[in-house]
Short mmCIF file of C-alpha atoms in Angstrom, two decimals:
data_model
loop_
_atom_site.label_atom_id
_atom_site.label_comp_id
_atom_site.label_asym_id
_atom_site.label_seq_id
_atom_site.Cartn_x
_atom_site.Cartn_y
_atom_site.Cartn_z
CA MET A 1 12.70 -10.72 10.95
CA LYS A 2 9.74 -9.31 12.91
CA GLN A 3 7.36 -6.90 11.17
CA ILE A 4 7.91 -3.27 12.24
CA SER A 5 5.05 -0.74 11.78
CA VAL A 6 6.10 2.77 10.88
CA LYS A 7 3.44 5.52 10.74
CA VAL A 8 4.19 9.06 9.63
CA GLY A 9 1.76 11.96 10.46
CA LEU A 10 0.92 13.58 7.23
CA ALA A 11 -1.72 16.14 8.15
CA SER A 12 -1.12 19.72 7.04
CA CYS A 13 0.91 20.52 10.14
CA GLY A 14 3.19 17.53 9.50
CA VAL A 15 3.60 18.28 5.84
CA ALA A 16 4.43 21.91 6.60
CA ALA A 17 7.12 20.69 9.06
CA GLY A 18 8.80 18.32 6.55
CA ALA A 19 6.95 15.03 7.13
CA MET A 20 6.60 14.25 3.46
CA GLU A 21 10.39 14.29 3.09
CA VAL A 22 10.58 11.95 6.12
CA TYR A 23 7.97 9.65 4.61
CA ASN A 24 9.78 9.60 1.21
CA ALA A 25 13.08 8.72 2.95
CA ILE A 26 11.42 5.77 4.73
CA LYS A 27 9.63 4.67 1.52
CA GLU A 28 12.96 4.56 -0.29
CA TYR A 29 14.58 2.60 2.60
CA LYS A 30 11.56 0.19 2.59
CA GLU A 31 12.41 -0.88 -0.97
CA HIS A 32 15.49 -2.64 0.39
CA ALA A 33 14.39 -3.46 3.91
CA GLU A 34 12.30 -6.53 4.80
CA GLY A 35 9.63 -6.59 7.48
CA LEU A 36 8.74 -2.91 7.40
CA ASP A 37 5.13 -1.74 7.07
CA LEU A 38 4.95 1.98 6.24
CA LYS A 39 1.66 3.90 6.64
CA GLN A 40 0.44 7.45 6.55
CA THR A 41 -1.75 8.79 9.33
CA ALA A 42 -3.66 11.96 9.96
CA CYS A 43 -2.93 14.44 12.74
CA ILE A 44 -1.39 12.83 15.78
CA GLY A 45 -2.35 15.90 17.92
CA MET A 46 1.06 17.35 18.80
CA CYS A 47 1.70 19.83 15.96
CA PHE A 48 4.59 21.36 17.92
CA GLU A 49 6.50 18.07 17.65
CA GLU A 50 6.07 17.52 13.94
CA PRO A 51 7.25 15.63 11.95
CA ILE A 52 6.18 12.70 14.14
CA VAL A 53 6.91 9.05 13.44
CA GLU A 54 5.40 6.21 15.37
CA LEU A 55 7.20 2.83 15.53
CA ASP A 56 5.61 -0.32 16.76
CA GLY A 57 6.34 -4.08 16.75
CA GLY A 58 9.88 -4.11 18.20
CA ALA A 59 11.13 -5.28 21.63
CA GLN A 60 10.87 -1.63 22.84
CA GLY A 61 7.18 -1.49 22.19
CA LYS A 62 5.30 1.44 20.68
CA LEU A 63 7.23 4.63 20.48
CA SER A 64 6.35 8.12 19.11
CA LEU A 65 9.27 10.20 17.96
CA GLY A 66 9.01 13.98 17.35
CA LYS A 67 10.97 16.45 15.34
CA VAL A 68 12.52 13.66 13.16
CA ASP A 69 14.26 14.53 10.00
CA PRO A 70 14.97 12.60 6.78
CA ALA A 71 18.63 12.45 7.40
CA GLY A 72 18.31 10.70 10.71
CA ILE A 73 15.10 8.57 10.49
CA ILE A 74 16.73 5.51 8.92
CA ASP A 75 19.32 5.23 11.64
CA ILE A 76 16.49 5.55 14.22
CA ILE A 77 14.43 2.79 12.58
CA GLU A 78 17.49 0.55 12.33
CA ALA A 79 18.28 1.10 16.04
CA TYR A 80 14.68 0.38 16.90
CA ARG A 81 14.82 -2.86 14.93
CA ARG A 82 17.85 -3.94 16.93
CA GLY A 83 16.24 -2.91 20.18
CA GLU A 84 18.96 -0.25 20.72
CA LEU A 85 17.01 2.99 20.45
CA THR A 86 18.31 5.14 23.23
CA GLN A 87 16.33 7.72 25.29
CA ALA A 88 18.22 10.44 23.41
CA ASN A 89 16.25 9.43 20.25
CA VAL A 90 12.90 9.29 21.87
#
């Protein structure tokens, strides 16, 4: 399986908006998922869209997703891995 890069913005604006919970959900998922590289990043520059997650390495190229939540991020990552992430998710 191809390596997928996942970056979560964890600057103060992201943390205040729930990015740490999103990061922890992905971290837990990563324990059982192969080919996933999870990283933290600083401010992405769009505080109004936090929490922001950036996905890269899949057939759909590099995508930035705003206002993600812990409950939905795993489904989004899995859809991205399959190349089935719809515009509604982006």
